[in-house]
């Protein structure tokens, strides 16, 4: 019998999947159903990176889940699914841990949809599809907001009338599965640093930073939605709310048009006029691409400064996410501007993508730790069904 847990990360037209054994960090298989709809494609590979033959109906999320499981069952005919873990972007103000899904929780999470209209419906659709396909298997929701529930009130409040805070208009913070993984990994690799003041820079197509004190989130750059803070691939990051009033009042833009502008046309794409992808911008030879990278680096520099002020100093800076884990140039440029806080990059280590990229004498340690959100979800799913003691 191959007992396993399945992790699902459902987006609007994609489904990221991984199949983990009962114990251990390496998935048996992983992959992505992309462009779910008439042109859907499914790519799965095993632990050795060998492609698994996979076909099926990819017109809906339900179809994609069935196709994924058909493929897994063809390779592991004795597969026994113990639990399914789901990434859910929003868990609201009270969920500080993963939770087993029931109809009551689903209804609660549906009420949070107005807070994350672009992500939450797809996450919940993924859960419903999995519940229909596997009625007897426990489903576990893992929230991107949960890790930040340790934030003090000053960190999660806006200076708006209090009634708005009470109805949920507050800073939730996101990328919490990634930060949870990094906090755990840091505690394993460098316990003395994990007890201190740490800033984690999750720099990917979505980007944010989190200030950790003794492994707990104190503040982050993302706020009420996953739009705030750093500029991202296509999202704007922090913007003066007066700009939105101008767009509405003077340009007559609708909420839908502004949403499209802020979520899909801004960030690196908007600034460069070329691409949301850092690799493309680094290879491009246009002034706009250079300015887009410069803006990204500047905003990172500024947010590290702000978060270090919250922590009263900094002991370690950790890079993760596609840009943080791979772009030597972006890491170097951010670090070069932070010499005043004891950051001193070792260019050889940075070029080699070493786990520690600061010099031995630097006051502040700079590390690169590849994040692993799927593993956090798998651990939570295992914990929920008693296969291990605690999630994350
Ligand atoms: P993620 O959303 O975490 O998958 O990160 C995607 C981002 O990482 C994109 O902007 C990619 O261009 C960027 N990225 C991935 N690999 C590299 C690389 N080798 N150099 C620079 N940027 C990279």
Tab-separated table of C-alpha atoms and ligand atoms in Angstrom:
chain	number	residue	atom	x	y	z
A	1	UNK	CA	0.000	0.000	0.000
A	2	UNK	CA	1.426	3.430	-0.991
A	3	UNK	CA	0.008	5.786	1.612
A	4	UNK	CA	0.371	9.429	0.567
A	5	UNK	CA	-0.890	12.975	0.968
A	6	UNK	CA	-1.830	15.185	-1.951
A	7	UNK	CA	-1.250	18.946	-1.990
A	8	UNK	CA	-3.285	21.225	-4.231
A	9	UNK	CA	-2.731	24.886	-5.030
A	10	UNK	CA	-5.607	26.023	-7.242
A	11	UNK	CA	-5.363	29.268	-9.229
A	12	UNK	CA	-7.821	30.736	-11.703
A	13	UNK	CA	-6.713	28.490	-14.558
A	14	UNK	CA	-4.029	26.364	-12.994
A	15	UNK	CA	-3.641	23.612	-10.443
A	16	UNK	CA	-0.261	22.953	-8.853
A	17	UNK	CA	-0.066	19.470	-7.352
A	18	UNK	CA	2.361	17.358	-5.355
A	19	UNK	CA	2.080	13.843	-3.979
A	20	UNK	CA	4.040	13.267	-0.765
A	21	UNK	CA	4.714	9.971	0.997
A	22	UNK	CA	3.546	9.462	4.603
A	23	UNK	CA	6.902	10.714	5.868
A	24	UNK	CA	9.843	12.504	4.284
A	25	UNK	CA	10.343	15.782	2.480
A	26	UNK	CA	10.678	14.561	-1.105
A	27	UNK	CA	7.484	14.337	-3.143
A	28	UNK	CA	6.788	11.120	-5.042
A	29	UNK	CA	5.511	13.280	-7.894
A	30	UNK	CA	4.637	16.878	-8.637
A	31	UNK	CA	3.440	19.051	-11.455
A	32	UNK	CA	1.003	21.518	-12.867
A	33	UNK	CA	-2.262	21.507	-14.760
A	34	UNK	CA	-2.072	24.748	-16.685
A	35	UNK	CA	-4.497	26.755	-18.842
A	36	UNK	CA	-7.408	24.742	-17.465
A	37	UNK	CA	-10.104	25.095	-20.140
A	38	UNK	CA	-10.220	24.095	-23.809
A	39	UNK	CA	-6.395	24.318	-24.114
A	40	UNK	CA	-5.532	22.688	-20.774
A	41	UNK	CA	-2.166	20.964	-20.391
A	42	UNK	CA	-1.004	18.640	-17.630
A	43	UNK	CA	2.666	18.114	-16.821
A	44	UNK	CA	3.624	15.720	-14.021
A	45	UNK	CA	6.994	14.286	-13.110
A	46	UNK	CA	8.230	11.759	-10.582
A	47	UNK	CA	10.902	12.267	-7.907
A	48	UNK	CA	13.660	11.667	-10.454
A	49	UNK	CA	12.237	14.341	-12.769
A	50	UNK	CA	10.953	11.776	-15.272
A	51	UNK	CA	7.759	12.911	-16.996
A	52	UNK	CA	4.677	10.845	-16.133
A	53	UNK	CA	2.361	10.160	-19.052
A	54	UNK	CA	-0.809	12.099	-18.266
A	55	UNK	CA	-3.952	12.894	-20.190
A	56	UNK	CA	-7.570	13.541	-19.326
A	57	UNK	CA	-10.290	16.147	-19.294
A	58	UNK	CA	-8.628	19.433	-18.407
A	59	UNK	CA	-11.562	21.704	-19.124
A	60	UNK	CA	-12.419	22.141	-15.425
A	61	UNK	CA	-10.632	21.926	-12.062
A	62	UNK	CA	-12.663	18.791	-11.265
A	63	UNK	CA	-11.484	17.224	-14.515
A	64	UNK	CA	-7.884	18.218	-13.780
A	65	UNK	CA	-7.972	16.608	-10.311
A	66	UNK	CA	-9.371	13.397	-11.802
A	67	UNK	CA	-6.692	13.434	-14.533
A	68	UNK	CA	-3.949	13.932	-11.938
A	69	UNK	CA	-5.233	11.075	-9.789
A	70	UNK	CA	-5.680	8.776	-12.815
A	71	UNK	CA	-2.043	9.397	-13.650
A	72	UNK	CA	-0.868	8.786	-10.079
A	73	UNK	CA	-2.939	5.595	-9.803
A	74	UNK	CA	-1.475	4.315	-13.058
A	75	UNK	CA	1.990	4.631	-11.494
A	76	UNK	CA	1.084	3.602	-7.952
A	77	UNK	CA	-1.844	1.150	-8.354
A	78	UNK	CA	-1.961	0.608	-4.561
A	79	UNK	CA	-2.177	4.350	-3.805
A	80	UNK	CA	-4.078	5.187	-0.613
A	81	UNK	CA	-4.697	8.915	-0.092
A	82	UNK	CA	-4.680	9.780	3.646
A	83	UNK	CA	-5.354	13.522	3.332
A	84	UNK	CA	-5.471	16.398	0.865
A	85	UNK	CA	-3.890	19.738	1.777
A	86	UNK	CA	-5.023	22.934	0.053
A	87	UNK	CA	-3.443	26.332	-0.203
A	88	UNK	CA	-6.061	28.942	0.698
A	89	UNK	CA	-5.074	32.564	0.331
A	90	UNK	CA	-7.358	33.986	3.007
A	91	UNK	CA	-8.185	32.582	6.413
A	92	UNK	CA	-9.412	35.847	7.935
A	93	UNK	CA	-8.482	37.369	11.263
A	94	UNK	CA	-8.776	34.288	13.458
A	95	UNK	CA	-7.277	31.255	11.730
A	96	UNK	CA	-3.697	31.053	12.942
A	97	UNK	CA	-3.271	27.386	11.955
A	98	UNK	CA	-4.390	25.012	9.203
A	99	UNK	CA	-7.920	23.657	9.652
A	100	UNK	CA	-9.816	20.541	8.580
A	101	UNK	CA	-12.478	21.509	6.065
A	102	UNK	CA	-16.169	21.014	6.758
A	103	UNK	CA	-19.237	22.791	5.417
A	104	UNK	CA	-19.113	25.302	8.284
A	105	UNK	CA	-15.498	26.272	7.464
A	106	UNK	CA	-16.246	26.454	3.745
A	107	UNK	CA	-19.113	28.871	4.403
A	108	UNK	CA	-16.817	30.977	6.608
A	109	UNK	CA	-14.118	31.044	3.909
A	110	UNK	CA	-16.673	31.965	1.273
A	111	UNK	CA	-17.612	35.023	3.341
A	112	UNK	CA	-13.971	36.147	3.002
A	113	UNK	CA	-14.146	36.152	-0.819
A	114	UNK	CA	-14.685	39.945	-1.026
A	115	UNK	CA	-11.281	40.336	0.677
A	116	UNK	CA	-9.497	38.229	-1.968
A	117	UNK	CA	-11.823	38.130	-4.978
A	118	UNK	CA	-9.152	37.062	-7.448
A	119	UNK	CA	-7.809	34.107	-5.459
A	120	UNK	CA	-10.271	32.818	-2.857
A	121	UNK	CA	-12.977	31.546	-5.269
A	122	UNK	CA	-10.446	29.395	-7.109
A	123	UNK	CA	-8.976	28.007	-3.892
A	124	UNK	CA	-12.461	27.087	-2.683
A	125	UNK	CA	-13.392	25.610	-6.066
A	126	UNK	CA	-10.326	23.387	-5.747
A	127	UNK	CA	-11.477	22.210	-2.309
A	128	UNK	CA	-15.003	21.509	-3.534
A	129	UNK	CA	-13.670	19.584	-6.520
A	130	UNK	CA	-11.432	17.488	-4.275
A	131	UNK	CA	-14.271	16.866	-1.800
A	132	UNK	CA	-16.457	15.618	-4.648
A	133	UNK	CA	-13.695	13.381	-6.009
A	134	UNK	CA	-12.639	12.002	-2.575
A	135	UNK	CA	-15.624	12.198	-0.229
A	136	UNK	CA	-13.994	10.144	2.538
A	137	UNK	CA	-10.559	11.804	2.549
A	138	UNK	CA	-9.891	14.630	5.060
A	139	UNK	CA	-9.287	17.995	3.370
A	140	UNK	CA	-7.032	20.468	5.155
A	141	UNK	CA	-7.017	24.211	4.427
A	142	UNK	CA	-3.645	25.973	4.845
A	143	UNK	CA	-3.954	29.743	4.948
A	144	UNK	CA	-1.467	32.274	3.575
A	145	UNK	CA	-2.654	34.734	6.196
A	146	UNK	CA	-2.303	32.429	9.218
A	147	UNK	CA	1.407	32.985	9.888
A	148	UNK	CA	0.856	36.717	10.435
A	149	UNK	CA	-1.759	36.379	13.145
A	150	UNK	CA	1.005	37.051	15.663
A	151	UNK	CA	1.267	40.648	14.406
A	152	UNK	CA	0.569	43.250	17.067
A	153	UNK	CA	-2.392	45.585	16.549
A	154	UNK	CA	-0.214	48.490	15.371
A	155	UNK	CA	1.065	46.288	12.538
A	156	UNK	CA	-2.302	45.127	11.305
A	157	UNK	CA	-4.345	48.309	11.605
A	158	UNK	CA	-4.877	51.154	9.126
A	159	UNK	CA	-5.491	54.717	10.335
A	160	UNK	CA	-9.096	54.516	9.129
A	161	UNK	CA	-12.266	54.800	11.238
A	162	UNK	CA	-12.295	51.938	13.754
A	163	UNK	CA	-15.548	50.450	12.464
A	164	UNK	CA	-13.732	49.444	9.278
A	165	UNK	CA	-11.112	47.541	11.282
A	166	UNK	CA	-13.882	45.785	13.156
A	167	UNK	CA	-15.492	44.627	9.898
A	168	UNK	CA	-12.193	43.216	8.695
A	169	UNK	CA	-10.408	46.064	6.912
A	170	UNK	CA	-6.964	45.373	8.336
A	171	UNK	CA	-3.560	44.163	7.261
A	172	UNK	CA	-3.601	40.370	6.980
A	173	UNK	CA	-0.250	39.750	5.299
A	174	UNK	CA	0.256	36.922	2.799
A	175	UNK	CA	2.917	34.421	1.633
A	176	UNK	CA	2.554	32.918	5.107
A	177	UNK	CA	3.187	29.324	3.976
A	178	UNK	CA	6.511	30.429	2.554
A	179	UNK	CA	7.452	32.368	5.702
A	180	UNK	CA	6.431	29.433	7.880
A	181	UNK	CA	8.719	27.163	5.904
A	182	UNK	CA	11.647	29.606	6.054
A	183	UNK	CA	11.198	30.157	9.808
A	184	UNK	CA	11.298	26.377	10.363
A	185	UNK	CA	14.269	25.893	8.069
A	186	UNK	CA	16.201	28.724	9.727
A	187	UNK	CA	15.555	27.207	13.153
A	188	UNK	CA	17.036	23.963	11.827
A	189	UNK	CA	20.046	25.522	10.073
A	190	UNK	CA	20.931	28.414	12.394
A	191	UNK	CA	18.962	28.316	15.672
A	192	UNK	CA	20.854	31.301	17.111
A	193	UNK	CA	19.695	33.451	14.178
A	194	UNK	CA	16.143	32.096	14.277
A	195	UNK	CA	15.805	33.445	17.812
A	196	UNK	CA	16.791	36.918	16.664
A	197	UNK	CA	15.611	39.681	14.319
A	198	UNK	CA	15.183	38.344	10.806
A	199	UNK	CA	13.794	39.837	7.607
A	200	UNK	CA	12.650	37.383	4.958
A	201	UNK	CA	12.374	38.670	1.392
A	202	UNK	CA	10.052	36.441	-0.642
A	203	UNK	CA	10.812	37.835	-4.096
A	204	UNK	CA	8.959	36.078	-6.888
A	205	UNK	CA	6.235	36.981	-9.330
A	206	UNK	CA	4.407	37.881	-6.128
A	207	UNK	CA	6.748	39.626	-3.704
A	208	UNK	CA	6.663	40.588	-0.061
A	209	UNK	CA	8.826	40.821	3.040
A	210	UNK	CA	8.224	39.723	6.596
A	211	UNK	CA	9.857	40.795	9.863
A	212	UNK	CA	10.400	37.866	12.240
A	213	UNK	CA	11.226	38.123	15.903
A	214	UNK	CA	12.072	34.751	17.422
A	215	UNK	CA	10.397	33.045	14.457
A	216	UNK	CA	7.118	34.955	14.807
A	217	UNK	CA	5.773	37.438	12.261
A	218	UNK	CA	5.803	41.000	13.618
A	219	UNK	CA	5.014	42.872	10.401
A	220	UNK	CA	4.914	42.334	6.655
A	221	UNK	CA	4.743	44.451	3.551
A	222	UNK	CA	1.526	42.984	2.182
A	223	UNK	CA	-1.628	44.296	3.727
A	224	UNK	CA	-5.364	44.011	3.247
A	225	UNK	CA	-4.792	42.367	-0.120
A	226	UNK	CA	-1.814	40.858	-1.906
A	227	UNK	CA	-1.385	44.189	-3.738
A	228	UNK	CA	0.408	46.207	-1.089
A	229	UNK	CA	4.112	46.572	-0.396
A	230	UNK	CA	6.733	45.684	-2.992
A	231	UNK	CA	6.139	46.023	-6.725
A	232	UNK	CA	5.595	42.560	-8.253
A	233	UNK	CA	5.491	40.947	-11.687
A	234	UNK	CA	2.233	42.639	-12.655
A	235	UNK	CA	0.966	44.005	-9.293
A	236	UNK	CA	1.621	47.585	-8.280
A	237	UNK	CA	2.741	47.248	-4.665
A	238	UNK	CA	2.302	50.267	-2.442
A	239	UNK	CA	0.537	53.149	-4.136
A	240	UNK	CA	-0.923	56.390	-2.798
A	241	UNK	CA	-4.697	55.789	-2.426
A	242	UNK	CA	-5.146	59.259	-3.936
A	243	UNK	CA	-4.086	57.746	-7.269
A	244	UNK	CA	-7.162	55.508	-7.167
A	245	UNK	CA	-9.432	58.509	-6.497
A	246	UNK	CA	-7.840	60.274	-9.467
A	247	UNK	CA	-8.408	57.264	-11.731
A	248	UNK	CA	-12.072	57.101	-10.683
A	249	UNK	CA	-12.913	60.797	-10.589
A	250	UNK	CA	-10.835	62.194	-13.414
A	251	UNK	CA	-10.505	59.256	-15.777
A	252	UNK	CA	-13.873	57.641	-15.079
A	253	UNK	CA	-12.382	54.206	-14.576
A	254	UNK	CA	-14.584	51.503	-13.106
A	255	UNK	CA	-13.627	49.278	-10.188
A	256	UNK	CA	-13.060	46.401	-12.626
A	257	UNK	CA	-10.754	48.507	-14.793
A	258	UNK	CA	-8.769	49.720	-11.797
A	259	UNK	CA	-8.511	46.181	-10.470
A	260	UNK	CA	-7.149	45.030	-13.823
A	261	UNK	CA	-4.660	47.916	-13.850
A	262	UNK	CA	-3.395	47.251	-10.321
A	263	UNK	CA	-3.272	43.442	-10.484
A	264	UNK	CA	-2.373	42.714	-14.098
A	265	UNK	CA	-0.820	45.725	-15.811
A	266	UNK	CA	1.442	47.255	-13.188
A	267	UNK	CA	4.633	46.218	-11.381
A	268	UNK	CA	7.636	45.175	-13.471
A	269	UNK	CA	5.414	44.774	-16.522
A	270	UNK	CA	3.910	48.245	-16.204
A	271	UNK	CA	7.240	49.957	-15.550
A	272	UNK	CA	9.183	48.150	-18.273
A	273	UNK	CA	6.413	47.991	-20.870
A	274	UNK	CA	8.089	44.696	-21.723
A	275	UNK	CA	7.635	41.841	-19.277
A	276	UNK	CA	6.692	40.775	-15.760
A	277	UNK	CA	9.590	38.326	-15.757
A	278	UNK	CA	12.849	39.355	-14.073
A	279	UNK	CA	14.934	37.107	-16.323
A	280	UNK	CA	13.570	38.832	-19.416
A	281	UNK	CA	14.234	42.258	-17.926
A	282	UNK	CA	17.778	41.353	-16.917
A	283	UNK	CA	18.474	40.184	-20.467
A	284	UNK	CA	16.789	43.185	-22.088
A	285	UNK	CA	18.744	46.227	-23.127
A	286	UNK	CA	16.195	48.985	-22.764
A	287	UNK	CA	16.209	51.964	-20.369
A	288	UNK	CA	12.680	51.055	-19.249
A	289	UNK	CA	13.699	47.515	-18.273
A	290	UNK	CA	16.675	48.912	-16.352
A	291	UNK	CA	14.413	51.402	-14.572
A	292	UNK	CA	11.913	48.686	-13.664
A	293	UNK	CA	14.694	46.673	-11.976
A	294	UNK	CA	16.042	49.815	-10.326
A	295	UNK	CA	12.588	50.599	-8.923
A	296	UNK	CA	12.223	47.024	-7.623
A	297	UNK	CA	15.628	47.179	-5.903
A	298	UNK	CA	14.867	50.601	-4.421
A	299	UNK	CA	11.557	49.442	-2.977
A	300	UNK	CA	13.233	46.361	-1.494
A	301	UNK	CA	15.922	48.570	0.066
A	302	UNK	CA	13.290	50.844	1.538
A	303	UNK	CA	11.140	48.051	2.964
A	304	UNK	CA	14.113	46.272	4.563
A	305	UNK	CA	14.897	49.573	6.284
A	306	UNK	CA	11.316	49.934	7.510
A	307	UNK	CA	11.069	46.374	8.799
A	308	UNK	CA	14.475	46.590	10.497
A	309	UNK	CA	13.176	49.667	12.318
A	310	UNK	CA	10.173	47.623	13.500
A	311	UNK	CA	12.504	44.919	14.847
A	312	UNK	CA	14.956	47.385	16.385
A	313	UNK	CA	17.763	46.041	14.198
A	314	UNK	CA	18.529	43.036	12.066
A	315	UNK	CA	20.516	39.830	12.574
A	316	UNK	CA	19.746	38.098	9.283
A	317	UNK	CA	18.291	38.828	5.849
A	318	UNK	CA	16.973	35.832	3.929
A	319	UNK	CA	16.150	35.714	0.245
A	320	UNK	CA	13.647	33.268	-1.238
A	321	UNK	CA	11.207	33.066	-4.195
A	322	UNK	CA	12.173	32.838	-7.866
A	323	UNK	CA	14.042	36.172	-7.916
A	324	UNK	CA	15.451	35.873	-4.392
A	325	UNK	CA	16.720	32.346	-5.003
A	326	UNK	CA	18.159	32.963	-8.469
A	327	UNK	CA	18.904	36.567	-9.355
A	328	UNK	CA	22.462	37.239	-8.223
A	329	UNK	CA	22.253	40.754	-9.623
A	330	UNK	CA	19.124	41.762	-7.705
A	331	UNK	CA	20.431	40.274	-4.446
A	332	UNK	CA	23.775	42.027	-4.869
A	333	UNK	CA	22.183	45.379	-5.630
A	334	UNK	CA	19.844	45.212	-2.630
A	335	UNK	CA	22.683	44.198	-0.303
A	336	UNK	CA	25.053	46.879	-1.614
A	337	UNK	CA	22.626	49.536	-0.413
A	338	UNK	CA	22.309	48.031	3.048
A	339	UNK	CA	25.938	48.206	4.168
A	340	UNK	CA	24.895	50.656	6.891
A	341	UNK	CA	22.993	47.842	8.626
A	342	UNK	CA	25.970	45.504	8.731
A	343	UNK	CA	25.269	43.742	5.443
A	344	UNK	CA	28.375	42.833	3.460
A	345	UNK	CA	27.878	40.536	0.502
A	346	UNK	CA	30.503	37.995	-0.564
A	347	UNK	CA	30.330	38.164	-4.372
A	348	UNK	CA	31.825	34.718	-4.859
A	349	UNK	CA	29.258	33.099	-2.571
A	350	UNK	CA	26.487	35.120	-4.176
A	351	UNK	CA	27.554	34.043	-7.674
A	352	UNK	CA	27.656	30.420	-6.493
A	353	UNK	CA	24.161	30.729	-4.952
A	354	UNK	CA	25.605	29.542	-1.631
A	355	UNK	CA	23.276	29.139	1.374
A	356	UNK	CA	25.130	31.999	3.120
A	357	UNK	CA	26.120	34.892	0.831
A	358	UNK	CA	27.485	37.383	3.386
A	359	UNK	CA	31.160	37.631	4.332
A	360	UNK	CA	32.387	35.849	7.463
A	361	UNK	CA	32.968	39.155	9.247
A	362	UNK	CA	29.620	40.736	8.346
A	363	UNK	CA	27.514	41.790	11.350
A	364	UNK	CA	24.322	40.687	9.570
A	365	UNK	CA	24.081	37.240	7.973
A	366	UNK	CA	22.541	37.083	4.506
A	367	UNK	CA	21.163	33.724	3.389
A	368	UNK	CA	19.417	32.175	0.408
A	369	UNK	CA	16.890	29.520	1.420
A	370	UNK	CA	14.748	27.968	-1.327
A	371	UNK	CA	11.179	28.066	-0.097
A	372	UNK	CA	8.871	25.049	-0.180
A	373	UNK	CA	5.200	25.901	0.257
A	374	UNK	CA	4.082	22.443	-0.899
A	375	UNK	CA	5.998	20.766	1.902
A	376	UNK	CA	4.367	23.058	4.470
A	377	UNK	CA	0.948	22.045	3.126
A	378	UNK	CA	1.894	18.352	3.129
A	379	UNK	CA	3.122	18.561	6.734
A	380	UNK	CA	-0.098	20.285	7.779
A	381	UNK	CA	-2.167	17.597	6.054
A	382	UNK	CA	-0.115	14.850	7.736
A	383	UNK	CA	-0.511	16.512	11.135
A	384	UNK	CA	-4.261	16.871	10.670
A	385	UNK	CA	-4.666	13.118	10.252
A	386	UNK	CA	-2.196	12.215	12.988
A	387	UNK	CA	0.695	11.167	10.745
A	388	UNK	CA	3.010	13.654	12.433
A	389	UNK	CA	2.890	15.725	15.571
A	390	UNK	CA	2.573	19.284	14.411
A	391	UNK	CA	2.190	21.159	11.146
A	392	UNK	CA	5.094	23.108	9.626
B	1	LIG	P1	8.206	32.685	-8.568
B	1	LIG	O1	6.908	33.431	-8.657
B	1	LIG	O2	8.687	32.523	-7.160
B	1	LIG	O3	8.225	31.398	-9.361
B	1	LIG	O4	9.316	33.635	-9.260
B	1	LIG	C1	9.224	34.016	-10.608
B	1	LIG	C2	10.242	35.129	-10.858
B	1	LIG	O5	11.564	34.632	-10.601
B	1	LIG	C3	10.230	35.635	-12.297
B	1	LIG	O6	10.332	37.047	-12.314
B	1	LIG	C4	11.496	35.026	-12.863
B	1	LIG	O7	12.044	35.780	-13.900
B	1	LIG	C5	12.409	35.070	-11.661
B	1	LIG	N1	13.546	34.190	-11.869
B	1	LIG	C6	13.561	32.837	-11.918
B	1	LIG	N2	14.819	32.389	-12.219
B	1	LIG	C7	15.594	33.492	-12.342
B	1	LIG	C8	16.976	33.709	-12.639
B	1	LIG	N3	17.808	32.705	-12.868
B	1	LIG	N4	17.415	34.991	-12.687
B	1	LIG	C9	16.597	36.019	-12.455
B	1	LIG	N5	15.290	35.889	-12.169
B	1	LIG	C10	14.787	34.643	-12.109
